[in-house]
Amino acid sequence: METNELDGQGFGVTLTLRQTPATHSDWMALVQRLQRAFREAGLTRWHWVVEWQRRGTPHLHLAVYAPEGWESPISDNVGRWTVEVWLRLATQYGAATVGQAVVPITGAEGWLKYLSKHASRGVAHYQRQGMPAGWSKSGRLWGHGGSWPTAEPVSMVLDDPSFRRVRRLVRAYVVAEARAAALATRPGSAEERRAWARVSWARRMLRCNEPGLSAVRGLSEWVPGPVLMQMALMAGWAGEVKS
């Protein structure tokens, strides 16, 4: 995803219900009606993710974008407009203003990282377990629409020693970022304590009791794509020099 090309006004929106739809089909029909409203209103792009509340009721996290200058007679921005549309579509499920949330997207890459964590839930994932009574399956847990700027994927093959070198470089990068953030906080503040706790976590981020899982863990969540590519090239070059 080319996050620097995400133009227009963007908002993160959380949409909730009071009552649980009787079946997953009812829920998905509601999500589809919302997306149809997005298309009809001329939104630029949207990305949605389903999560479950503790009581089993589904709710949506979304990133929604409208073109610059986009206007609506029912709201002054696309985030609040999305909430108004949701309240109308989900009235039979007790959707109320108090249960919804809207925040401007000021860091698109950060928001998309959050969404990416939910973008490939498997059928055995916890989000598909403990479904409400009457639900035979969860249906889709994420989706997107509109125009998203993407770059051509780049592939690279690394042997195990090179991959381990990349992991160590990633750890050093995350630790350095965490230390810089901690040093910028006010001494003695709660924020400083949290920041240094993150430094401690970063130093242990590669520890894993499951070797099989550790070997296939993704790394791009922790560093920007171009930086990760440079690390991979450096690790591969170091391996060639040693061999």
JSON list of N, CA and C in Angstrom, two decimals, residues 45-105:
[
{"chain": "A", "resi": 45, "resn": "ARG", "atom": "N", "xyz": [-12.51, 5.43, -0.93]},
{"chain": "A", "resi": 45, "resn": "ARG", "atom": "CA", "xyz": [-12.09, 4.07, -0.54]},
{"chain": "A", "resi": 45, "resn": "ARG", "atom": "C", "xyz": [-12.52, 3.80, 0.89]},
{"chain": "A", "resi": 46, "resn": "TRP", "atom": "N", "xyz": [-12.61, 2.49, 1.22]},
{"chain": "A", "resi": 46, "resn": "TRP", "atom": "CA", "xyz": [-12.94, 2.10, 2.58]},
{"chain": "A", "resi": 46, "resn": "TRP", "atom": "C", "xyz": [-12.38, 0.70, 2.86]},
{"chain": "A", "resi": 47, "resn": "HIS", "atom": "N", "xyz": [-12.13, 0.44, 4.11]},
{"chain": "A", "resi": 47, "resn": "HIS", "atom": "CA", "xyz": [-11.59, -0.85, 4.55]},
{"chain": "A", "resi": 47, "resn": "HIS", "atom": "C", "xyz": [-12.26, -1.17, 5.87]},
{"chain": "A", "resi": 48, "resn": "TRP", "atom": "N", "xyz": [-12.86, -2.35, 5.98]},
{"chain": "A", "resi": 48, "resn": "TRP", "atom": "CA", "xyz": [-13.60, -2.68, 7.20]},
{"chain": "A", "resi": 48, "resn": "TRP", "atom": "C", "xyz": [-13.10, -3.99, 7.81]},
{"chain": "A", "resi": 49, "resn": "VAL", "atom": "N", "xyz": [-13.19, -4.07, 9.13]},
{"chain": "A", "resi": 49, "resn": "VAL", "atom": "CA", "xyz": [-12.76, -5.24, 9.89]},
{"chain": "A", "resi": 49, "resn": "VAL", "atom": "C", "xyz": [-13.81, -5.55, 10.95]},
{"chain": "A", "resi": 50, "resn": "VAL", "atom": "N", "xyz": [-14.16, -6.82, 11.09]},
{"chain": "A", "resi": 50, "resn": "VAL", "atom": "CA", "xyz": [-15.15, -7.24, 12.09]},
{"chain": "A", "resi": 50, "resn": "VAL", "atom": "C", "xyz": [-14.44, -7.71, 13.36]},
{"chain": "A", "resi": 51, "resn": "GLU", "atom": "N", "xyz": [-14.92, -7.29, 14.50]},
{"chain": "A", "resi": 51, "resn": "GLU", "atom": "CA", "xyz": [-14.47, -7.84, 15.78]},
{"chain": "A", "resi": 51, "resn": "GLU", "atom": "C", "xyz": [-15.70, -8.14, 16.63]},
{"chain": "A", "resi": 52, "resn": "TRP", "atom": "N", "xyz": [-15.48, -8.96, 17.66]},
{"chain": "A", "resi": 52, "resn": "TRP", "atom": "CA", "xyz": [-16.59, -9.34, 18.53]},
{"chain": "A", "resi": 52, "resn": "TRP", "atom": "C", "xyz": [-16.46, -8.66, 19.88]},
{"chain": "A", "resi": 53, "resn": "GLN", "atom": "N", "xyz": [-17.58, -8.20, 20.40]},
{"chain": "A", "resi": 53, "resn": "GLN", "atom": "CA", "xyz": [-17.61, -7.74, 21.77]},
{"chain": "A", "resi": 53, "resn": "GLN", "atom": "C", "xyz": [-17.65, -8.96, 22.68]},
{"chain": "A", "resi": 54, "resn": "ARG", "atom": "N", "xyz": [-17.42, -8.76, 23.97]},
{"chain": "A", "resi": 54, "resn": "ARG", "atom": "CA", "xyz": [-17.39, -9.88, 24.90]},
{"chain": "A", "resi": 54, "resn": "ARG", "atom": "C", "xyz": [-18.71, -10.64, 24.92]},
{"chain": "A", "resi": 55, "resn": "ARG", "atom": "N", "xyz": [-19.81, -9.95, 24.70]},
{"chain": "A", "resi": 55, "resn": "ARG", "atom": "CA", "xyz": [-21.11, -10.61, 24.73]},
{"chain": "A", "resi": 55, "resn": "ARG", "atom": "C", "xyz": [-21.45, -11.28, 23.41]},
{"chain": "A", "resi": 56, "resn": "GLY", "atom": "N", "xyz": [-20.51, -11.26, 22.45]},
{"chain": "A", "resi": 56, "resn": "GLY", "atom": "CA", "xyz": [-20.71, -11.97, 21.20]},
{"chain": "A", "resi": 56, "resn": "GLY", "atom": "C", "xyz": [-21.26, -11.13, 20.07]},
{"chain": "A", "resi": 57, "resn": "THR", "atom": "N", "xyz": [-21.59, -9.87, 20.33]},
{"chain": "A", "resi": 57, "resn": "THR", "atom": "CA", "xyz": [-22.15, -9.02, 19.29]},
{"chain": "A", "resi": 57, "resn": "THR", "atom": "C", "xyz": [-21.03, -8.47, 18.40]},
{"chain": "A", "resi": 58, "resn": "PRO", "atom": "N", "xyz": [-21.18, -8.55, 17.08]},
{"chain": "A", "resi": 58, "resn": "PRO", "atom": "CA", "xyz": [-20.13, -8.04, 16.19]},
{"chain": "A", "resi": 58, "resn": "PRO", "atom": "C", "xyz": [-20.14, -6.52, 16.12]},
{"chain": "A", "resi": 59, "resn": "HIS", "atom": "N", "xyz": [-18.98, -5.93, 15.85]},
{"chain": "A", "resi": 59, "resn": "HIS", "atom": "CA", "xyz": [-18.90, -4.51, 15.55]},
{"chain": "A", "resi": 59, "resn": "HIS", "atom": "C", "xyz": [-17.84, -4.31, 14.47]},
{"chain": "A", "resi": 60, "resn": "LEU", "atom": "N", "xyz": [-17.86, -3.13, 13.85]},
{"chain": "A", "resi": 60, "resn": "LEU", "atom": "CA", "xyz": [-16.98, -2.83, 12.73]},
{"chain": "A", "resi": 60, "resn": "LEU", "atom": "C", "xyz": [-15.96, -1.76, 13.08]},
{"chain": "A", "resi": 61, "resn": "HIS", "atom": "N", "xyz": [-14.72, -1.97, 12.62]},
{"chain": "A", "resi": 61, "resn": "HIS", "atom": "CA", "xyz": [-13.72, -0.92, 12.57]},
{"chain": "A", "resi": 61, "resn": "HIS", "atom": "C", "xyz": [-13.50, -0.60, 11.10]},
{"chain": "A", "resi": 62, "resn": "LEU", "atom": "N", "xyz": [-13.51, 0.68, 10.76]},
{"chain": "A", "resi": 62, "resn": "LEU", "atom": "CA", "xyz": [-13.37, 1.07, 9.36]},
{"chain": "A", "resi": 62, "resn": "LEU", "atom": "C", "xyz": [-12.38, 2.22, 9.19]},
{"chain": "A", "resi": 63, "resn": "ALA", "atom": "N", "xyz": [-11.75, 2.24, 8.02]},
{"chain": "A", "resi": 63, "resn": "ALA", "atom": "CA", "xyz": [-11.08, 3.43, 7.52]},
{"chain": "A", "resi": 63, "resn": "ALA", "atom": "C", "xyz": [-11.89, 3.87, 6.31]},
{"chain": "A", "resi": 64, "resn": "VAL", "atom": "N", "xyz": [-12.37, 5.10, 6.30]},
{"chain": "A", "resi": 64, "resn": "VAL", "atom": "CA", "xyz": [-13.18, 5.61, 5.19]},
{"chain": "A", "resi": 64, "resn": "VAL", "atom": "C", "xyz": [-12.55, 6.90, 4.68]},
{"chain": "A", "resi": 65, "resn": "TYR", "atom": "N", "xyz": [-12.51, 7.05, 3.37]},
{"chain": "A", "resi": 65, "resn": "TYR", "atom": "CA", "xyz": [-11.94, 8.23, 2.73]},
{"chain": "A", "resi": 65, "resn": "TYR", "atom": "C", "xyz": [-12.93, 8.81, 1.73]},
{"chain": "A", "resi": 66, "resn": "ALA", "atom": "N", "xyz": [-13.07, 10.13, 1.73]},
{"chain": "A", "resi": 66, "resn": "ALA", "atom": "CA", "xyz": [-13.89, 10.84, 0.76]},
{"chain": "A", "resi": 66, "resn": "ALA", "atom": "C", "xyz": [-13.00, 11.82, -0.01]},
{"chain": "A", "resi": 67, "resn": "PRO", "atom": "N", "xyz": [-13.37, 12.17, -1.24]},
{"chain": "A", "resi": 67, "resn": "PRO", "atom": "CA", "xyz": [-12.56, 13.12, -2.00]},
{"chain": "A", "resi": 67, "resn": "PRO", "atom": "C", "xyz": [-12.50, 14.48, -1.31]},
{"chain": "A", "resi": 68, "resn": "GLU", "atom": "N", "xyz": [-11.44, 15.23, -1.58]},
{"chain": "A", "resi": 68, "resn": "GLU", "atom": "CA", "xyz": [-11.34, 16.60, -1.06]},
{"chain": "A", "resi": 68, "resn": "GLU", "atom": "C", "xyz": [-12.54, 17.40, -1.55]},
{"chain": "A", "resi": 69, "resn": "GLY", "atom": "N", "xyz": [-13.12, 18.17, -0.66]},
{"chain": "A", "resi": 69, "resn": "GLY", "atom": "CA", "xyz": [-14.28, 18.97, -1.03]},
{"chain": "A", "resi": 69, "resn": "GLY", "atom": "C", "xyz": [-15.59, 18.21, -0.97]},
{"chain": "A", "resi": 70, "resn": "TRP", "atom": "N", "xyz": [-15.54, 16.93, -0.58]},
{"chain": "A", "resi": 70, "resn": "TRP", "atom": "CA", "xyz": [-16.77, 16.12, -0.47]},
{"chain": "A", "resi": 70, "resn": "TRP", "atom": "C", "xyz": [-17.68, 16.70, 0.61]},
{"chain": "A", "resi": 71, "resn": "GLU", "atom": "N", "xyz": [-18.96, 16.83, 0.29]},
{"chain": "A", "resi": 71, "resn": "GLU", "atom": "CA", "xyz": [-19.91, 17.38, 1.24]},
{"chain": "A", "resi": 71, "resn": "GLU", "atom": "C", "xyz": [-21.15, 16.51, 1.32]},
{"chain": "A", "resi": 72, "resn": "SER", "atom": "N", "xyz": [-21.79, 16.55, 2.47]},
{"chain": "A", "resi": 72, "resn": "SER", "atom": "CA", "xyz": [-23.02, 15.80, 2.69]},
{"chain": "A", "resi": 72, "resn": "SER", "atom": "C", "xyz": [-24.02, 16.69, 3.43]},
{"chain": "A", "resi": 73, "resn": "PRO", "atom": "N", "xyz": [-25.28, 16.61, 3.09]},
{"chain": "A", "resi": 73, "resn": "PRO", "atom": "CA", "xyz": [-26.27, 17.43, 3.80]},
{"chain": "A", "resi": 73, "resn": "PRO", "atom": "C", "xyz": [-26.52, 16.99, 5.24]},
{"chain": "A", "resi": 74, "resn": "ILE", "atom": "N", "xyz": [-26.06, 15.79, 5.61]},
{"chain": "A", "resi": 74, "resn": "ILE", "atom": "CA", "xyz": [-26.36, 15.30, 6.96]},
{"chain": "A", "resi": 74, "resn": "ILE", "atom": "C", "xyz": [-25.17, 15.37, 7.90]},
{"chain": "A", "resi": 75, "resn": "SER", "atom": "N", "xyz": [-23.99, 15.73, 7.42]},
{"chain": "A", "resi": 75, "resn": "SER", "atom": "CA", "xyz": [-22.83, 15.82, 8.31]},
{"chain": "A", "resi": 75, "resn": "SER", "atom": "C", "xyz": [-21.72, 16.61, 7.64]},
{"chain": "A", "resi": 76, "resn": "ASP", "atom": "N", "xyz": [-20.78, 17.12, 8.46]},
{"chain": "A", "resi": 76, "resn": "ASP", "atom": "CA", "xyz": [-19.71, 17.96, 7.92]},
{"chain": "A", "resi": 76, "resn": "ASP", "atom": "C", "xyz": [-18.45, 17.19, 7.57]},
{"chain": "A", "resi": 77, "resn": "ASN", "atom": "N", "xyz": [-18.39, 15.88, 7.86]},
{"chain": "A", "resi": 77, "resn": "ASN", "atom": "CA", "xyz": [-17.26, 15.08, 7.40]},
{"chain": "A", "resi": 77, "resn": "ASN", "atom": "C", "xyz": [-17.70, 13.64, 7.19]},
{"chain": "A", "resi": 78, "resn": "VAL", "atom": "N", "xyz": [-16.89, 12.88, 6.47]},
{"chain": "A", "resi": 78, "resn": "VAL", "atom": "CA", "xyz": [-17.29, 11.54, 6.07]},
{"chain": "A", "resi": 78, "resn": "VAL", "atom": "C", "xyz": [-17.35, 10.57, 7.25]},
{"chain": "A", "resi": 79, "resn": "GLY", "atom": "N", "xyz": [-16.60, 10.86, 8.31]},
{"chain": "A", "resi": 79, "resn": "GLY", "atom": "CA", "xyz": [-16.66, 9.99, 9.48]},
{"chain": "A", "resi": 79, "resn": "GLY", "atom": "C", "xyz": [-18.00, 10.06, 10.17]},
{"chain": "A", "resi": 80, "resn": "ARG", "atom": "N", "xyz": [-18.45, 11.27, 10.47]},
{"chain": "A", "resi": 80, "resn": "ARG", "atom": "CA", "xyz": [-19.76, 11.42, 11.13]},
{"chain": "A", "resi": 80, "resn": "ARG", "atom": "C", "xyz": [-20.89, 11.04, 10.19]},
{"chain": "A", "resi": 81, "resn": "TRP", "atom": "N", "xyz": [-20.69, 11.27, 8.89]},
{"chain": "A", "resi": 81, "resn": "TRP", "atom": "CA", "xyz": [-21.69, 10.83, 7.90]},
{"chain": "A", "resi": 81, "resn": "TRP", "atom": "C", "xyz": [-21.85, 9.31, 7.96]},
{"chain": "A", "resi": 82, "resn": "THR", "atom": "N", "xyz": [-20.73, 8.59, 8.08]},
{"chain": "A", "resi": 82, "resn": "THR", "atom": "CA", "xyz": [-20.78, 7.13, 8.17]},
{"chain": "A", "resi": 82, "resn": "THR", "atom": "C", "xyz": [-21.59, 6.68, 9.38]},
{"chain": "A", "resi": 83, "resn": "VAL", "atom": "N", "xyz": [-21.39, 7.36, 10.50]},
{"chain": "A", "resi": 83, "resn": "VAL", "atom": "CA", "xyz": [-22.16, 7.03, 11.71]},
{"chain": "A", "resi": 83, "resn": "VAL", "atom": "C", "xyz": [-23.65, 7.27, 11.48]},
{"chain": "A", "resi": 84, "resn": "GLU", "atom": "N", "xyz": [-24.01, 8.40, 10.87]},
{"chain": "A", "resi": 84, "resn": "GLU", "atom": "CA", "xyz": [-25.42, 8.69, 10.62]},
{"chain": "A", "resi": 84, "resn": "GLU", "atom": "C", "xyz": [-26.06, 7.64, 9.72]},
{"chain": "A", "resi": 85, "resn": "VAL", "atom": "N", "xyz": [-25.33, 7.21, 8.69]},
{"chain": "A", "resi": 85, "resn": "VAL", "atom": "CA", "xyz": [-25.85, 6.17, 7.79]},
{"chain": "A", "resi": 85, "resn": "VAL", "atom": "C", "xyz": [-26.02, 4.86, 8.56]},
{"chain": "A", "resi": 86, "resn": "TRP", "atom": "N", "xyz": [-25.04, 4.52, 9.41]},
{"chain": "A", "resi": 86, "resn": "TRP", "atom": "CA", "xyz": [-25.11, 3.29, 10.20]},
{"chain": "A", "resi": 86, "resn": "TRP", "atom": "C", "xyz": [-26.31, 3.30, 11.14]},
{"chain": "A", "resi": 87, "resn": "LEU", "atom": "N", "xyz": [-26.55, 4.40, 11.81]},
{"chain": "A", "resi": 87, "resn": "LEU", "atom": "CA", "xyz": [-27.68, 4.50, 12.73]},
{"chain": "A", "resi": 87, "resn": "LEU", "atom": "C", "xyz": [-29.00, 4.28, 11.99]},
{"chain": "A", "resi": 88, "resn": "ARG", "atom": "N", "xyz": [-29.06, 4.74, 10.75]},
{"chain": "A", "resi": 88, "resn": "ARG", "atom": "CA", "xyz": [-30.28, 4.54, 9.96]},
{"chain": "A", "resi": 88, "resn": "ARG", "atom": "C", "xyz": [-30.41, 3.09, 9.50]},
{"chain": "A", "resi": 89, "resn": "LEU", "atom": "N", "xyz": [-29.31, 2.50, 9.05]},
{"chain": "A", "resi": 89, "resn": "LEU", "atom": "CA", "xyz": [-29.36, 1.13, 8.54]},
{"chain": "A", "resi": 89, "resn": "LEU", "atom": "C", "xyz": [-29.54, 0.10, 9.65]},
{"chain": "A", "resi": 90, "resn": "ALA", "atom": "N", "xyz": [-28.97, 0.38, 10.83]},
{"chain": "A", "resi": 90, "resn": "ALA", "atom": "CA", "xyz": [-28.95, -0.61, 11.92]},
{"chain": "A", "resi": 90, "resn": "ALA", "atom": "C", "xyz": [-29.93, -0.29, 13.02]},
{"chain": "A", "resi": 91, "resn": "THR", "atom": "N", "xyz": [-30.96, 0.51, 12.73]},
{"chain": "A", "resi": 91, "resn": "THR", "atom": "CA", "xyz": [-31.91, 0.89, 13.77]},
{"chain": "A", "resi": 91, "resn": "THR", "atom": "C", "xyz": [-32.62, -0.29, 14.40]},
{"chain": "A", "resi": 92, "resn": "GLN", "atom": "N", "xyz": [-32.87, -1.36, 13.61]},
{"chain": "A", "resi": 92, "resn": "GLN", "atom": "CA", "xyz": [-33.57, -2.53, 14.15]},
{"chain": "A", "resi": 92, "resn": "GLN", "atom": "C", "xyz": [-32.72, -3.29, 15.17]},
{"chain": "A", "resi": 93, "resn": "TYR", "atom": "N", "xyz": [-31.39, -3.03, 15.19]},
{"chain": "A", "resi": 93, "resn": "TYR", "atom": "CA", "xyz": [-30.49, -3.69, 16.14]},
{"chain": "A", "resi": 93, "resn": "TYR", "atom": "C", "xyz": [-30.10, -2.76, 17.30]},
{"chain": "A", "resi": 94, "resn": "GLY", "atom": "N", "xyz": [-30.84, -1.68, 17.44]},
{"chain": "A", "resi": 94, "resn": "GLY", "atom": "CA", "xyz": [-30.62, -0.79, 18.58]},
{"chain": "A", "resi": 94, "resn": "GLY", "atom": "C", "xyz": [-29.36, 0.03, 18.52]},
{"chain": "A", "resi": 95, "resn": "ALA", "atom": "N", "xyz": [-28.83, 0.29, 17.32]},
{"chain": "A", "resi": 95, "resn": "ALA", "atom": "CA", "xyz": [-27.64, 1.14, 17.21]},
{"chain": "A", "resi": 95, "resn": "ALA", "atom": "C", "xyz": [-27.95, 2.54, 17.74]},
{"chain": "A", "resi": 96, "resn": "ALA", "atom": "N", "xyz": [-27.08, 3.07, 18.59]},
{"chain": "A", "resi": 96, "resn": "ALA", "atom": "CA", "xyz": [-27.30, 4.38, 19.19]},
{"chain": "A", "resi": 96, "resn": "ALA", "atom": "C", "xyz": [-26.04, 5.23, 19.06]},
{"chain": "A", "resi": 97, "resn": "THR", "atom": "N", "xyz": [-26.22, 6.53, 19.06]},
{"chain": "A", "resi": 97, "resn": "THR", "atom": "CA", "xyz": [-25.10, 7.46, 18.87]},
{"chain": "A", "resi": 97, "resn": "THR", "atom": "C", "xyz": [-24.00, 7.21, 19.90]},
{"chain": "A", "resi": 98, "resn": "VAL", "atom": "N", "xyz": [-24.37, 6.90, 21.13]},
{"chain": "A", "resi": 98, "resn": "VAL", "atom": "CA", "xyz": [-23.39, 6.76, 22.20]},
{"chain": "A", "resi": 98, "resn": "VAL", "atom": "C", "xyz": [-22.41, 5.62, 21.95]},
{"chain": "A", "resi": 99, "resn": "GLY", "atom": "N", "xyz": [-22.76, 4.64, 21.15]},
{"chain": "A", "resi": 99, "resn": "GLY", "atom": "CA", "xyz": [-21.88, 3.49, 20.94]},
{"chain": "A", "resi": 99, "resn": "GLY", "atom": "C", "xyz": [-20.93, 3.61, 19.78]},
{"chain": "A", "resi": 100, "resn": "GLN", "atom": "N", "xyz": [-20.92, 4.74, 19.07]},
{"chain": "A", "resi": 100, "resn": "GLN", "atom": "CA", "xyz": [-20.11, 4.89, 17.87]},
{"chain": "A", "resi": 100, "resn": "GLN", "atom": "C", "xyz": [-18.92, 5.81, 18.15]},
{"chain": "A", "resi": 101, "resn": "ALA", "atom": "N", "xyz": [-17.88, 5.72, 17.32]},
{"chain": "A", "resi": 101, "resn": "ALA", "atom": "CA", "xyz": [-16.69, 6.55, 17.52]},
{"chain": "A", "resi": 101, "resn": "ALA", "atom": "C", "xyz": [-16.12, 6.97, 16.17]},
{"chain": "A", "resi": 102, "resn": "VAL", "atom": "N", "xyz": [-15.60, 8.20, 16.13]},
{"chain": "A", "resi": 102, "resn": "VAL", "atom": "CA", "xyz": [-15.02, 8.76, 14.90]},
{"chain": "A", "resi": 102, "resn": "VAL", "atom": "C", "xyz": [-13.73, 9.49, 15.26]},
{"chain": "A", "resi": 103, "resn": "VAL", "atom": "N", "xyz": [-12.64, 9.18, 14.55]},
{"chain": "A", "resi": 103, "resn": "VAL", "atom": "CA", "xyz": [-11.38, 9.90, 14.75]},
{"chain": "A", "resi": 103, "resn": "VAL", "atom": "C", "xyz": [-10.77, 10.18, 13.38]},
{"chain": "A", "resi": 104, "resn": "PRO", "atom": "N", "xyz": [-10.18, 11.36, 13.18]},
{"chain": "A", "resi": 104, "resn": "PRO", "atom": "CA", "xyz": [-9.52, 11.64, 11.90]},
{"chain": "A", "resi": 104, "resn": "PRO", "atom": "C", "xyz": [-8.28, 10.77, 11.73]},
{"chain": "A", "resi": 105, "resn": "ILE", "atom": "N", "xyz": [-8.00, 10.36, 10.52]},
{"chain": "A", "resi": 105, "resn": "ILE", "atom": "CA", "xyz": [-6.80, 9.57, 10.23]},
{"chain": "A", "resi": 105, "resn": "ILE", "atom": "C", "xyz": [-5.68, 10.56, 9.93]}
]
